[in-house]
Coordinates of C-alpha atoms and ligand atoms in Angstrom, one line a residue:
X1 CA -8.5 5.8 11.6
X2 CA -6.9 4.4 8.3
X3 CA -5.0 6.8 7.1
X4 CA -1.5 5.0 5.4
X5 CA -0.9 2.1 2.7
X6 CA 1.5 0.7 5.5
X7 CA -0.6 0.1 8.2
X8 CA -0.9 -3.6 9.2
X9 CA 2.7 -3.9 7.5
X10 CA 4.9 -4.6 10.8
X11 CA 3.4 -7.9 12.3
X12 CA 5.8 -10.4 10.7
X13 CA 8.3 -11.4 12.8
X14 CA 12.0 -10.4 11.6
X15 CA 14.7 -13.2 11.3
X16 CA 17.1 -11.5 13.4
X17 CA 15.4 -10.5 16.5
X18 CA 14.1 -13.8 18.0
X19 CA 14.3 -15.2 21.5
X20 CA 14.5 -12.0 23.5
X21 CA 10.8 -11.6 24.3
X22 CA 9.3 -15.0 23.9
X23 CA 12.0 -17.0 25.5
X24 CA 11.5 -19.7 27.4
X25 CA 11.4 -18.4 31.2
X26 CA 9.6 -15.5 30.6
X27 CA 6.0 -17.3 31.8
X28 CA 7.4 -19.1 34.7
X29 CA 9.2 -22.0 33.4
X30 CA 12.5 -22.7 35.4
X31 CA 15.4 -20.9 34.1
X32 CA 17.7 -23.5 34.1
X33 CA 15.7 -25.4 31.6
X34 CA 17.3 -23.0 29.6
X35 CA 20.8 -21.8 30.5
X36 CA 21.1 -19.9 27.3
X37 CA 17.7 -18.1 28.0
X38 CA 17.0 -18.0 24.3
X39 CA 17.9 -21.4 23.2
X40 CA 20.6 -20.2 20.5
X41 CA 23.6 -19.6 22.9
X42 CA 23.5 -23.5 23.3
X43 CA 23.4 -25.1 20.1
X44 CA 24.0 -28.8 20.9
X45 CA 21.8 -30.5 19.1
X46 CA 21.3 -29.3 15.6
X47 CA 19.2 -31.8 14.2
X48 CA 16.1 -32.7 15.8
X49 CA 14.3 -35.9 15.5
X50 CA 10.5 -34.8 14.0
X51 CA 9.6 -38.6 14.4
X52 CA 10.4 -37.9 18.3
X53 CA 8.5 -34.1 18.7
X54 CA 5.3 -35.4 17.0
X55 CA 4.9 -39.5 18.4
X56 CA 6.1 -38.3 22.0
X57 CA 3.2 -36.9 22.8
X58 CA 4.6 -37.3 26.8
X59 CA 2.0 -39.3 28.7
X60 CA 3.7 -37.9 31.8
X61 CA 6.2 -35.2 30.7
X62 CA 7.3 -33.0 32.8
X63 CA 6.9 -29.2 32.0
X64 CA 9.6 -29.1 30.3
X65 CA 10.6 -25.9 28.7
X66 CA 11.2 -26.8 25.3
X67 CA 11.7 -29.7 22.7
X68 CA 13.8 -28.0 20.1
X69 CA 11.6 -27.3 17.6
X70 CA 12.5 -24.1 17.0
X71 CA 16.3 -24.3 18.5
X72 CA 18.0 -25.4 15.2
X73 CA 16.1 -22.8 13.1
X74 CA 17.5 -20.5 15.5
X75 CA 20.9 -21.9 14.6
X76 CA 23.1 -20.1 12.4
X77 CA 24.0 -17.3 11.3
X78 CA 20.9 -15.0 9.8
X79 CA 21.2 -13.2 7.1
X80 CA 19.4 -10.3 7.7
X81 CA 20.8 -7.0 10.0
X82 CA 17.6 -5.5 9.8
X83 CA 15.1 -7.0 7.5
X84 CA 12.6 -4.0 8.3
X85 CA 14.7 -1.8 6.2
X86 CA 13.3 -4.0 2.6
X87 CA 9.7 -3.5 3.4
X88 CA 7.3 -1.1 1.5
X89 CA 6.4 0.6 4.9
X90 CA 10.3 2.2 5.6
X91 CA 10.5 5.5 4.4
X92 CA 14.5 5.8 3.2
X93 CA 16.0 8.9 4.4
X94 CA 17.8 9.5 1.2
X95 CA 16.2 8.9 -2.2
X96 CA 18.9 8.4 -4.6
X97 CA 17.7 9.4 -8.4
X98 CA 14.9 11.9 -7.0
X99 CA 16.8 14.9 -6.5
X100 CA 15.0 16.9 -9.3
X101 CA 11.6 16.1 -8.4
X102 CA 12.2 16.1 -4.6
X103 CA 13.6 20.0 -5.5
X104 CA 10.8 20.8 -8.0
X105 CA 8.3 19.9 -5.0
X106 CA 10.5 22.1 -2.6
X107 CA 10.9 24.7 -5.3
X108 CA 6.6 25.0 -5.2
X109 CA 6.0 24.1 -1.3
X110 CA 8.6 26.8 0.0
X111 CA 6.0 29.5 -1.3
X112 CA 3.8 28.2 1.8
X113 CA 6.4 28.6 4.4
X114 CA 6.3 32.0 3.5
X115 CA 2.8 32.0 4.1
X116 CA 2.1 31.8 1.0
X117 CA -0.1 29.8 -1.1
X118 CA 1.4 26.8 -3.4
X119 CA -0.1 26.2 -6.3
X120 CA -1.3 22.4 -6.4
X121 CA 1.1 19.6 -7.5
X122 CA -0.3 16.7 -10.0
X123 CA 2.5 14.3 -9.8
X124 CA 2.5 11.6 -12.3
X125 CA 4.5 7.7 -12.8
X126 CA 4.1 4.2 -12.6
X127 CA 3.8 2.0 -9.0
X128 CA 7.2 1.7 -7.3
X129 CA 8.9 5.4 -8.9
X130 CA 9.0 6.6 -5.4
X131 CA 6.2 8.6 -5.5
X132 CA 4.6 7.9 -2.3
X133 CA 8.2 8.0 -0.7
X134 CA 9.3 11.6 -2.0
X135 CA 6.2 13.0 -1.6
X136 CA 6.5 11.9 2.1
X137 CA 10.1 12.9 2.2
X138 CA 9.0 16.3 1.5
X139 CA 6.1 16.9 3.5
X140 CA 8.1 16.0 6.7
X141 CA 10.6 18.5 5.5
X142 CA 8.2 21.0 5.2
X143 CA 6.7 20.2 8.5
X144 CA 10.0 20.8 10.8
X145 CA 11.0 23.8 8.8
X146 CA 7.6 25.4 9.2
X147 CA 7.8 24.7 13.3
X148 CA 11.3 25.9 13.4
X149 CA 10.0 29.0 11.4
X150 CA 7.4 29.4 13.4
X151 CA 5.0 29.6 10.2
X152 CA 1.7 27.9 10.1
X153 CA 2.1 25.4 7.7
X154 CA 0.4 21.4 8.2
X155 CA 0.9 18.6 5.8
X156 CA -2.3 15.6 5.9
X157 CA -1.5 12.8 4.0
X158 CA -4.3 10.7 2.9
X159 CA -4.2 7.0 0.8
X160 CA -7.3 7.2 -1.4
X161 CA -7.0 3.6 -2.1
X162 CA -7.9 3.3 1.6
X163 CA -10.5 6.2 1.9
X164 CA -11.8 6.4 -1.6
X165 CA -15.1 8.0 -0.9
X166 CA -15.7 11.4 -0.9
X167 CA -17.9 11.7 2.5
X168 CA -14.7 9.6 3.9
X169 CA -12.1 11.9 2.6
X170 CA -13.8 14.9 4.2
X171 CA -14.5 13.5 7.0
X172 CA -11.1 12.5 7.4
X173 CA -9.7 15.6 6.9
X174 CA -12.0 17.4 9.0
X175 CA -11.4 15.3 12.1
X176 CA -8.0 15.8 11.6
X177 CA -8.0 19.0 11.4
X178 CA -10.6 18.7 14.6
X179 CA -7.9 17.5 16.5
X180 CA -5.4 19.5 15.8
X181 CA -7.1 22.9 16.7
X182 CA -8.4 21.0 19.7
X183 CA -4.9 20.8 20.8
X184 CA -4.1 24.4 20.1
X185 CA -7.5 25.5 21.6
X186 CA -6.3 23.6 24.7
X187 CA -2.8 25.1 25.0
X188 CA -4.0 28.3 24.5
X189 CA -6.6 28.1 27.5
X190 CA -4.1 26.5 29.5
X191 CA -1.5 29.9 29.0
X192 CA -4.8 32.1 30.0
X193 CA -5.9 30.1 33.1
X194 CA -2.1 30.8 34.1
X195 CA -3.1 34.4 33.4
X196 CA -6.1 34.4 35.5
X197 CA -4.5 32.7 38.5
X198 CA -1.9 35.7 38.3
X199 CA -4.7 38.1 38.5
X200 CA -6.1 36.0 41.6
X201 CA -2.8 36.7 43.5
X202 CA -2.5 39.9 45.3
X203 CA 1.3 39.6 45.2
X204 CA 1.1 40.2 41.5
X205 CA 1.3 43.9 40.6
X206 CA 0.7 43.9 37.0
X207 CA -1.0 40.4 36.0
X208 CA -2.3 41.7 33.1
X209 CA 1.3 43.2 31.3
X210 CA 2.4 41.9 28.2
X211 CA -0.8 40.3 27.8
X212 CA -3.7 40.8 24.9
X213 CA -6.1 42.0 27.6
X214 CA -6.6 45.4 29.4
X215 CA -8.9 44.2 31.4
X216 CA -9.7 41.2 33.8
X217 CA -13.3 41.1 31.9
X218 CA -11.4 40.7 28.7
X219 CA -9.7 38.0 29.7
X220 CA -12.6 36.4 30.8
X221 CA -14.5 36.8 27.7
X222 CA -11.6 35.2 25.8
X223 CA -11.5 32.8 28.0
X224 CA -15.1 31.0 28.0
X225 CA -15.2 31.6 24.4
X226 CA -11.8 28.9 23.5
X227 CA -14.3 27.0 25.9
X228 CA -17.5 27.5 23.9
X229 CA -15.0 26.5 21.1
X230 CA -13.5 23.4 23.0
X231 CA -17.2 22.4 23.7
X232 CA -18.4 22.9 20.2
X233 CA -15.5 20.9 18.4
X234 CA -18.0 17.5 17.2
X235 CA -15.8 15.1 15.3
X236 CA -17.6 13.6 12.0
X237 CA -19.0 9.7 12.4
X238 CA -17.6 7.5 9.9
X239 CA -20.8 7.2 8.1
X240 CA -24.7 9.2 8.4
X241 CA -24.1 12.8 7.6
X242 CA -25.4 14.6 4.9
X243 CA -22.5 15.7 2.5
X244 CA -22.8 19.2 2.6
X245 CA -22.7 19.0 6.6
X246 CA -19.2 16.9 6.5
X247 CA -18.1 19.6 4.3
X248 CA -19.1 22.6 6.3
X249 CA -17.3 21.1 9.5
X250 CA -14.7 20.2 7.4
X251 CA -14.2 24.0 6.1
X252 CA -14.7 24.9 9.1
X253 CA -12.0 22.9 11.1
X254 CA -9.7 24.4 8.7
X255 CA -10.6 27.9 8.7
X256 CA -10.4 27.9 12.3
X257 CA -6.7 29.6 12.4
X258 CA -4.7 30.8 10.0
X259 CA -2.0 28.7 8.4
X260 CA -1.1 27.6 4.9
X261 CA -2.8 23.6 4.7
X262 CA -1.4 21.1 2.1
X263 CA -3.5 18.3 1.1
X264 CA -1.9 15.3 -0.3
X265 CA -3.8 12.9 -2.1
X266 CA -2.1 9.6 -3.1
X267 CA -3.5 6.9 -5.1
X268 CA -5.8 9.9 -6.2
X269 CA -6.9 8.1 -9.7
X270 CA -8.8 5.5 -7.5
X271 CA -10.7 7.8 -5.9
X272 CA -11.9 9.3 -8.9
X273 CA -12.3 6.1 -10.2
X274 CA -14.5 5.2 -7.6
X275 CA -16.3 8.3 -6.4
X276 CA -16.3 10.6 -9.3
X277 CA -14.5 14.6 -9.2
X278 CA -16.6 16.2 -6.4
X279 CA -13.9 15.9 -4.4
X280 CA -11.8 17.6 -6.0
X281 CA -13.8 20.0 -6.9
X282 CA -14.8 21.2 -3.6
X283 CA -11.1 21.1 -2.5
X284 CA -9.9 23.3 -5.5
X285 CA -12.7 25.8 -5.4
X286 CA -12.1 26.4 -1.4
X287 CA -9.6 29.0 -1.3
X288 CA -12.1 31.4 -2.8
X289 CA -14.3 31.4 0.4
X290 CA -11.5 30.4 2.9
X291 CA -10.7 33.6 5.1
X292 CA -8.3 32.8 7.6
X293 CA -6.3 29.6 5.8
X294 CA -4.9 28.9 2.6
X295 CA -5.5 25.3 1.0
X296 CA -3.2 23.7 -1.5
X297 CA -3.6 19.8 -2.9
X298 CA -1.1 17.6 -4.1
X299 CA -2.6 14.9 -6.3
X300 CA -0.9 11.6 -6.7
X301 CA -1.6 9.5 -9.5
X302 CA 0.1 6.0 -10.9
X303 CA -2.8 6.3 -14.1
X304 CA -1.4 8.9 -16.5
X305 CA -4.3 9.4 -18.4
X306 CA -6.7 10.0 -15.3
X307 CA -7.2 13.6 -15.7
X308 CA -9.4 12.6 -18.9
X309 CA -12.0 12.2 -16.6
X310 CA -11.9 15.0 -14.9
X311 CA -14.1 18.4 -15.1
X312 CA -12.0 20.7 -17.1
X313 CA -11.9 23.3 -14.0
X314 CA -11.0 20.4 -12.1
X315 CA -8.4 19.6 -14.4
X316 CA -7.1 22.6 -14.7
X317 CA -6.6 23.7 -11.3
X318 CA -5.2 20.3 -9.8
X319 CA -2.6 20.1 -12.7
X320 CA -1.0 24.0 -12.1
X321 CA 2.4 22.0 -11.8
X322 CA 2.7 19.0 -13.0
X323 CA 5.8 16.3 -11.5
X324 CA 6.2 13.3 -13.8
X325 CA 8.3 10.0 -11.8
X326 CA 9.9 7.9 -14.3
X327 CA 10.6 4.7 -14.2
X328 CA 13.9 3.5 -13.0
X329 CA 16.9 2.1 -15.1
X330 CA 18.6 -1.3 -14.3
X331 CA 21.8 1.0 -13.1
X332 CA 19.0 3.4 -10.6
X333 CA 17.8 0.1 -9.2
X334 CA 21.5 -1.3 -7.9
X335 CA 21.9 2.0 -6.4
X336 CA 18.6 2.0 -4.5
X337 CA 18.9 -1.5 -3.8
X338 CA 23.0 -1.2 -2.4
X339 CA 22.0 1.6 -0.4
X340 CA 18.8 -0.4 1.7
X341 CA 20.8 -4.0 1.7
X342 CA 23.9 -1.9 3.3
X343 CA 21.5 -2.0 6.4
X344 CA 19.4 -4.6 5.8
X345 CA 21.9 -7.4 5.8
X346 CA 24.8 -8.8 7.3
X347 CA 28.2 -8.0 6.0
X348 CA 29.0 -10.3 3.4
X349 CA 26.2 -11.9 2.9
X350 CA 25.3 -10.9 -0.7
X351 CA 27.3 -12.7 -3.7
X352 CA 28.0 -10.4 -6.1
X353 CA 25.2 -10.8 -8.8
X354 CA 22.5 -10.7 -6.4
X355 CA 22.1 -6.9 -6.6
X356 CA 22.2 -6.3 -10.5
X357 CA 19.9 -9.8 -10.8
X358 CA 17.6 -8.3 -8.6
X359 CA 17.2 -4.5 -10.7
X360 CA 17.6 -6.4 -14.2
X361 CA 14.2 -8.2 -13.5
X362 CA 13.0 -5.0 -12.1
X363 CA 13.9 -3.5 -14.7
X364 CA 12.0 -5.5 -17.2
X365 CA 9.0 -4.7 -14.8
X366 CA 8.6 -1.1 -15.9
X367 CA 11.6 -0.1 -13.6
X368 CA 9.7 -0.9 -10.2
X369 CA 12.1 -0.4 -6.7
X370 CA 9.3 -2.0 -5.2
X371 CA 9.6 -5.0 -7.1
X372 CA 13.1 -4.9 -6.6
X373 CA 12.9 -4.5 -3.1
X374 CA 10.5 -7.9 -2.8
X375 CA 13.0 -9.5 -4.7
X376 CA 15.7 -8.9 -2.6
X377 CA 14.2 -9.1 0.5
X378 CA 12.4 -12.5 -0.7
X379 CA 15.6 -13.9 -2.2
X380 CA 17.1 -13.5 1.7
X381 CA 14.3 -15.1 2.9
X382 CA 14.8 -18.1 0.6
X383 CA 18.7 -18.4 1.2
X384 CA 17.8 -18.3 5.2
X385 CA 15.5 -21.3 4.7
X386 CA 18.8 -23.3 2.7
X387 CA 20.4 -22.6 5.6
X388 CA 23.2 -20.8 3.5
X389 CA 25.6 -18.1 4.3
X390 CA 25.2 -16.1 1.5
X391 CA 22.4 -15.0 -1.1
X392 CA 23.0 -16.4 -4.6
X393 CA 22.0 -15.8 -8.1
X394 CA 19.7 -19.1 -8.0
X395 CA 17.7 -17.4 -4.8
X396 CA 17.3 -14.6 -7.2
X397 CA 15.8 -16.8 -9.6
X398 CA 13.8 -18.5 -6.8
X399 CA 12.7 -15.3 -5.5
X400 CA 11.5 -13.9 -9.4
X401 CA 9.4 -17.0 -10.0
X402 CA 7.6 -17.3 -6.4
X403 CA 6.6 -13.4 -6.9
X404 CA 5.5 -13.8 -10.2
X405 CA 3.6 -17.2 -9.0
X406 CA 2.5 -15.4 -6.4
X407 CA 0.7 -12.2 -8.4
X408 CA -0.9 -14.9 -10.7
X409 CA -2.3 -16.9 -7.8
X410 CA -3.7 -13.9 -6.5
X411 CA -5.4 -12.9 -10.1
X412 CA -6.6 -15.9 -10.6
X413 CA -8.2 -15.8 -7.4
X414 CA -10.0 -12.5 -7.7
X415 CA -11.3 -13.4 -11.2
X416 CA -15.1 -13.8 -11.8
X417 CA -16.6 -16.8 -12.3
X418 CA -17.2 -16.8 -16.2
X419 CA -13.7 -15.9 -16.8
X420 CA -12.6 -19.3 -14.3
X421 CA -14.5 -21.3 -16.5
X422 CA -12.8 -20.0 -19.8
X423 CA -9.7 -20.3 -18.1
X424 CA -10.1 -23.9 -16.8
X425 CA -11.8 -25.4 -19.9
X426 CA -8.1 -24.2 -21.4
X427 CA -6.4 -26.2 -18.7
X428 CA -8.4 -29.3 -19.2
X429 CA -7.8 -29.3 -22.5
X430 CA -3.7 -28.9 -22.3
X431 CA -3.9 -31.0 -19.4
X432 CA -5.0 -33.8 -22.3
X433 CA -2.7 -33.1 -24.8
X434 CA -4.5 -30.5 -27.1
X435 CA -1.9 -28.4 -28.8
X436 CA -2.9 -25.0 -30.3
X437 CA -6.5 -24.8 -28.5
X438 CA -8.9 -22.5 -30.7
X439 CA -11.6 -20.7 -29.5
X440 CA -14.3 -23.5 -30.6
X441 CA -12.6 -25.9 -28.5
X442 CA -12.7 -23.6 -25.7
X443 CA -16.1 -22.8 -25.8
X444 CA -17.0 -26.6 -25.9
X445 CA -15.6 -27.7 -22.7
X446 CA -16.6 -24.5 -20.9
X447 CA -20.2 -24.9 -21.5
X448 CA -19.9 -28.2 -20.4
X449 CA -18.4 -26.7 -17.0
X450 CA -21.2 -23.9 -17.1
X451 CA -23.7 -27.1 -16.9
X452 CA -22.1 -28.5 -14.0
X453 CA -21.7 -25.9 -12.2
X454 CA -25.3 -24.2 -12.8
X455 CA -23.8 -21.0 -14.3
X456 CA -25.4 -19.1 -17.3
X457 CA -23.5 -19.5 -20.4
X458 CA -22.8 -16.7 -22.5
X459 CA -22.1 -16.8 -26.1
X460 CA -19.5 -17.6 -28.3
X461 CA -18.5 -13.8 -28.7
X462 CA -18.0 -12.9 -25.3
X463 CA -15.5 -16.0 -24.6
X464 CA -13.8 -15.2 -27.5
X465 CA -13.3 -11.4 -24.9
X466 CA -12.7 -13.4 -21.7
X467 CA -10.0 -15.0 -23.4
X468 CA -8.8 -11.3 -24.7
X469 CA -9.1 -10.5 -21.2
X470 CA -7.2 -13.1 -19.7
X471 CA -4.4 -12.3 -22.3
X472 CA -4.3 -9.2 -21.2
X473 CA -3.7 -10.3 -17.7
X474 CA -1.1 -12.8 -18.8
X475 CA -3.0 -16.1 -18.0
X476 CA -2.7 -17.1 -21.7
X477 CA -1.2 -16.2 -24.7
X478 CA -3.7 -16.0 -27.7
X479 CA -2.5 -15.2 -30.7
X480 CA -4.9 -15.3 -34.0
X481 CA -4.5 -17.7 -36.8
X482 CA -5.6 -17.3 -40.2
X483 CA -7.7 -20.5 -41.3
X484 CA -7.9 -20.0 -44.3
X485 CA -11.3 -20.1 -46.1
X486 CA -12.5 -20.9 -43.0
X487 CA -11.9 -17.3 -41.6
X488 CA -9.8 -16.7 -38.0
X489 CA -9.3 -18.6 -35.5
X490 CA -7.2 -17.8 -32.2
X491 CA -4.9 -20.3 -30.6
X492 CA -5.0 -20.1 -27.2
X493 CA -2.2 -21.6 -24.9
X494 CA -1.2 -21.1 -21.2
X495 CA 1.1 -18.6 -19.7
X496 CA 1.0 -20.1 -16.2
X497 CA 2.2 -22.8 -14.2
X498 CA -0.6 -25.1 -14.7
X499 CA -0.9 -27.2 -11.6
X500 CA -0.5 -24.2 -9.4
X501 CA -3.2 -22.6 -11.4
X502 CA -5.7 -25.4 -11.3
X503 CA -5.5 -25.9 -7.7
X504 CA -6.4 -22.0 -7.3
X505 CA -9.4 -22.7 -9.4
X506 CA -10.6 -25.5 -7.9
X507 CA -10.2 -23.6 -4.4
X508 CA -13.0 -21.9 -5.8
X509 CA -16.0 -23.2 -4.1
X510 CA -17.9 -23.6 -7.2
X511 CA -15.9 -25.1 -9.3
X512 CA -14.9 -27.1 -6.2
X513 CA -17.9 -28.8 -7.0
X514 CA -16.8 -29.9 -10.2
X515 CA -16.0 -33.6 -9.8
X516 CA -14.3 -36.1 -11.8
X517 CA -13.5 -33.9 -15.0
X518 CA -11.9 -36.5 -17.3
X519 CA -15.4 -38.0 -18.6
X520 CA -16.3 -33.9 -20.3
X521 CA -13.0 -33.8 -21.9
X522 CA -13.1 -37.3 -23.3
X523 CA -17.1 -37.0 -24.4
X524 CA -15.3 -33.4 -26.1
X525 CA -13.3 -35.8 -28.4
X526 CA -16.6 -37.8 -29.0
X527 CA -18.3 -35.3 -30.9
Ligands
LIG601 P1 5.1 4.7 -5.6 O1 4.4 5.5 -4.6 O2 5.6 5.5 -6.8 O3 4.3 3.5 -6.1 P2 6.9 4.2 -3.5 O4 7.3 5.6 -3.1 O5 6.0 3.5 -2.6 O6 6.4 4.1 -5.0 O7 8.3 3.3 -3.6 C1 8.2 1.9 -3.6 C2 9.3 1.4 -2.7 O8 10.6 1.7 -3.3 C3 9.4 2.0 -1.4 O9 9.8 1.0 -0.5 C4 10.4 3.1 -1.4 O10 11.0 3.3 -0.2 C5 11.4 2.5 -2.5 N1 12.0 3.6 -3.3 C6 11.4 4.1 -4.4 N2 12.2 5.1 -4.9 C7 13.3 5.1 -4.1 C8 14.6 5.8 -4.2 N3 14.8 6.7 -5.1 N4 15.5 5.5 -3.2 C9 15.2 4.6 -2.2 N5 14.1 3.9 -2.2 C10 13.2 4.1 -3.1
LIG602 MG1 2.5 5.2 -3.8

């Protein structure tokens, strides 16, 4: 079951902990092929001859264990100590500038560890304030305490950018839940079979003592009905239940035994977004029917305005307390960033501007650690494939541009078709030397594109709020120009690498198609 923004986040093989379990050896191949067993103990020949590895295609080769390719990139020192440590999916076990909202949590939760009800926690702030992280922090906290308390008290954590439906969230939940009272349902039987065998044994005077039951029939009774309840336990299918019924199994599962249940919601805007607030609703209006449990929901949202569009009972009730994450400073950022590179990287690997490069830019981007934690971990990378010793400034640099090329490729990709067009007409028309492109000019070459590609063409007005659009998204910059008598005009010009951003839209199978563009462009300037 999905339930966690990091799944799928651990594949990528780490710089530092080659050889040991794909080494040459390990499927047969003679070990002395390879004294060093991993190829980097060796370290004879550093360069290798790529003319040699690709035309020697061995008419009669012998099996031999390796040719070298990767032995020299095996060479060297890495620069990573544990590269793990700078991806989104570690959860830090210290949070450095979260103290007051990791407390104001605590200060709420603690009511449920005294069995308590918590009111529900609407916390607030942009992507990469260590939201996701506290909240996660906490609710493992809260977890231990509550087992070495011996108080009832569970913690589900759900991504609603994941499961962003409501049938999915409930069902979710409820087989969660499913599975945890199976397990308790199951221990429980377990204890009382122990019982029964005692009451079997006519060695045992008093089976019974210190137990629930005054009777052998009462034990019995309890007995086949955990198993009536063990039987009876139906986890929810993914899809083809009626609502209500998802919900009903779901209440159920949860009512089962008493205990204090926390709901956390992350990325909870999307699901309203999506699917509207009839989750919410449901979950907020539960503890009113709930008899043996006690439900609380923390809501986690990057979109501050997202209550807007809530049901004002909703609304009310999700926001009792409200946690607002802001973003971090430059100075925050070094001190998040020291404290993950002191593990993640060999001693002495970092020049000393590395760190404060790598928060300044974050910095600039609305404070985000995640940002800065790409950064650094993606200005290693780049120093590991100069083969350098250390991480500089310039892989800083490096590291800024390639993420920023890298979230443009990946908008550029995802945007619809009307909006490439716009966007490439404005590319073949800088591409041949038109300075401050207007909207008119634009629109020209686009439905030009729109013929040759067999795609409607809309009118004047609505490229004129593509181009808006793509402003916003910081494709181009278009900034209106007074003409005069001849009203407004806007001149558009582009924000991105163009080569990089052509060769995106012509990946496009569509405009793939386009062939030969020069001719539209030139017949543009014979109008
Ligand atoms: P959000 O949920 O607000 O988008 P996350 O909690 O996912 O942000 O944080 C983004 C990344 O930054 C994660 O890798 C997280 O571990 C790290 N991070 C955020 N805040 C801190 C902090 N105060 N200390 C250490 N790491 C942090
Ligand atoms: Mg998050």
């Amino acid at each position: 079951m999905r339930d966690s923004d990091d799944a799928g986040e651990e594949s990528e093989a780490d710089g530092g902990g080659h050889g040991s379990t794909v080494g040459p050896g390990a499927d047969g191949v003679p070990a002395e092929s390879d004294p060093g067993g991993t190829g980097i103990a060796g370290g004879s020949d550093v360069d290798i001859d790529i003319e040699e590895l690709i035309l020697d295609d061995g008419s009669e080769e012998p099996d031999e264990a390796s040719r070298g390719l990767f032995d020299d990139l095996l060479e060297g020192e890495p620069i990573f100590e544990n590269k793990e440590v700078l991806r989104p999916s570690y959860t830090p076990h210290r949070l450095p500038h979260r103290e007051e909202q990791i407390n104001n949590m605590a200060t709420i939760l603690v009511t449920a560890l005294r069995g308590d009800t918590p009111s529900n926690i609407l916390i607030y702030g942009k992507t990469g304030t260590g939201k996701t992280a506290s909240a996660k922090f906490v609710s493992e906290e809260l977890e231990s305490t509550s087992k070495k308390f011996e108080v009832p008290c569970e913690v589900e954590y759900i991504n609603c950018e994941v499961t962003d439906t409501q049938y999915r969230v409930l069902a979710q939940l409820a087989n969660k839940f499913i599975e945890k009272n199976e397990a308790v349902v199951e221990e429980r039987v377990s204890g009382l079979r122990d019982v029964r065998d005692r009451v079997e044994d006519p060695e045992e005077p008093a089976p019974l003592a210190g137990t629930e039951f005054d009777s052998e029939a009462a034990l019995d009774r309890r007995l086949e009905e955990l198993e009536a309840d063990l039987e009876a336990f139906e986890p929810v299918p993914m899809t083809g239940w009626p609502t209500d019924r998802v919900y009903s199994t779901f209440f159920d599962a949860v009512d089962y035994h008493e205990r204090v249940v926390v709901i956390m919601l992350d990325e909870i805007d999307k699901l309203v977004e999506k699917s509207g607030d009839d989750t919410l609703y449901n979950l907020s209006r539960m503890n009113s029917e709930l008899e043996n449990s006690r439900v609380s929901i923390i809501g986690i949202s990057n979109d501050l305005k997202f209550t807007d569009f809530l049901d004002p009972r909703v609304k009310s009730s999700l926001g009792e307390e409200e946690i607002v994450f802001p973003p971090y400073d430059a100075t925050q950022l070094r001190d998040i960033l020291q404290q993950r590179a002191d593990v993640a990287f060999k001693e002495d690997t970092l020049s000393e501007d590395v760190i404060p490069l790598c928060a300044a830019f974050a910095a600039q981007e609305h404070g985000d650690a995640r940002r800065a934690l790409d950064l650094l971990r993606t200005a290693g990378e780049l120093a590991e494939r100069d083969r350098t010793d250390t991480v500089e400034e310039n892989h800083v640099r490096q590291a800024q541009e390639k993420i920023e090329l890298d979230r443009v490729v990946e908008v550029v990709r995802t945007l619809p078709t009307q909006s490439k067009l716009v966007l490439y007409a404005t590319i073949l028309l800088e591409k041949n030397g038109v300075h401050n492109i207007n909207t008119g000019e634009v629109f020209n070459i686009y439905k030009r594109l729109c013929g040759e590609v067999d795609a409607d063409v809309l009118t004047q007005r609505r490229v004129t709020d593509l181009i808006s659009e793509l402003d916003m998204l910081g494709i181009v910059n278009a900034v209106v120009v007074s003409k005069g008598r001849y009203g407004r005009t806007k001149e558009i010009s582009l924000s991105v690498p163009i080569e990089e951003t052509e060769a995106v839209l012509l990946s496009d199978s569509r405009l793939g198609e386009i062939e030969d563009v020069q001719p539209f462009v030139q017949s543009r300037f014979d109008n």
